[in-house]
Amino acid sequence: MTDAKRCLYLVCYDVADPRRLRRGHRFLLGYKAGGQKSFFECWLTPAELRHVQDELTRLLDAVTDRAHLFQLDPRQAVVYLGRARPACQTFMIL
């Protein structure tokens, strides 16, 4: 699948249990291109998006936790405030 089929998503989560938090964080590290703490920028294909949704559904508790996936427009200018730095523009998915 080519990179042209990838879309930029912001994946955010709020998890009540430390164990589920670690599992969710560790899982998303494999997809992130940038971000910090519980907000990750991820370039995902449609299949990867479904996998992320399915895996977060499995890892998180629907009653106490929440996750949001927002599709972003990569053409929009980014505004950096404070000590913010641009995310790595090159990435490789194995």
Coordinates of C-alpha atoms in Angstrom, one line a residue:
M1 CA 0.0 0.0 0.0
T2 CA 1.4 3.4 -0.9
D3 CA 1.8 6.3 1.5
A4 CA -0.8 8.2 -0.6
K5 CA -3.5 6.0 1.0
R6 CA -2.4 7.1 4.5
C7 CA -4.3 9.8 6.4
L8 CA -3.2 11.7 9.4
Y9 CA -5.0 11.0 12.6
L10 CA -4.8 12.4 16.1
V11 CA -5.3 9.6 18.6
C12 CA -6.1 10.8 22.2
Y13 CA -7.0 8.7 25.2
D14 CA -7.9 9.0 28.8
V15 CA -7.5 5.8 30.7
A16 CA -8.3 5.3 34.4
D17 CA -6.3 2.2 35.2
P18 CA -2.5 2.4 35.1
R19 CA -2.2 -1.1 33.7
R20 CA -4.6 -0.4 30.8
L21 CA -2.9 2.9 30.3
R22 CA 0.5 1.3 29.8
R23 CA -0.9 -1.3 27.4
G24 CA -2.7 1.3 25.3
H25 CA 0.4 3.6 25.3
R26 CA 2.7 0.7 24.3
F27 CA 0.4 -0.3 21.5
L28 CA 0.1 3.2 20.1
L29 CA 3.9 3.7 20.1
G30 CA 4.1 1.4 17.1
Y31 CA 1.9 3.8 15.1
K32 CA 2.9 7.2 16.2
A33 CA 4.8 9.7 14.0
G34 CA 4.7 12.4 16.6
G35 CA 2.9 13.6 19.8
Q36 CA 3.4 13.4 23.5
K37 CA 1.8 11.7 26.5
S38 CA -1.7 10.7 25.6
F39 CA -1.9 12.5 22.2
F40 CA -0.3 10.8 19.2
E41 CA -0.1 11.8 15.5
C42 CA -0.5 8.7 13.4
W43 CA -0.4 8.2 9.6
L44 CA -2.7 5.3 9.1
T45 CA -4.1 3.3 6.1
P46 CA -7.7 2.3 6.3
A47 CA -6.7 -1.2 7.5
E48 CA -4.4 0.2 10.2
L49 CA -7.2 2.5 11.3
R50 CA -9.5 -0.4 11.8
H51 CA -6.8 -2.3 13.6
V52 CA -6.2 0.6 16.0
Q53 CA -9.9 1.0 16.6
D54 CA -10.3 -2.7 17.3
E55 CA -7.3 -3.0 19.5
L56 CA -8.2 0.1 21.6
T57 CA -11.7 -1.3 22.0
R58 CA -10.2 -4.5 23.3
L59 CA -7.6 -2.8 25.6
L60 CA -9.8 -0.1 27.1
D61 CA -12.8 -0.3 29.5
A62 CA -15.8 1.2 27.8
V63 CA -17.2 2.4 31.1
T64 CA -14.2 4.2 32.6
D65 CA -11.9 4.9 29.7
R66 CA -12.2 6.9 26.5
A67 CA -10.3 7.2 23.2
H68 CA -10.8 9.6 20.3
L69 CA -9.5 9.4 16.8
F70 CA -9.7 12.6 14.7
Q71 CA -8.7 12.7 11.1
L72 CA -6.6 15.8 10.5
D73 CA -5.9 17.7 7.3
P74 CA -2.1 17.4 6.7
R75 CA -2.2 20.5 4.5
Q76 CA -3.2 22.8 7.4
A77 CA -0.4 24.9 8.9
V78 CA 0.8 23.9 12.3
V79 CA 1.1 26.5 15.1
Y80 CA 3.7 25.7 17.7
L81 CA 3.4 27.4 21.2
G82 CA 5.9 27.4 24.0
R83 CA 8.7 24.8 23.7
A84 CA 6.9 22.8 21.1
R85 CA 8.9 21.4 18.2
P86 CA 7.9 20.0 14.8
A87 CA 7.3 16.2 14.8
C88 CA 9.6 14.1 12.8
Q89 CA 8.6 14.5 9.1
T90 CA 10.1 11.2 8.0
F91 CA 8.9 7.9 9.4
M92 CA 9.1 4.3 8.5
I93 CA 6.6 1.5 9.2
L94 CA 7.9 -2.0 9.1

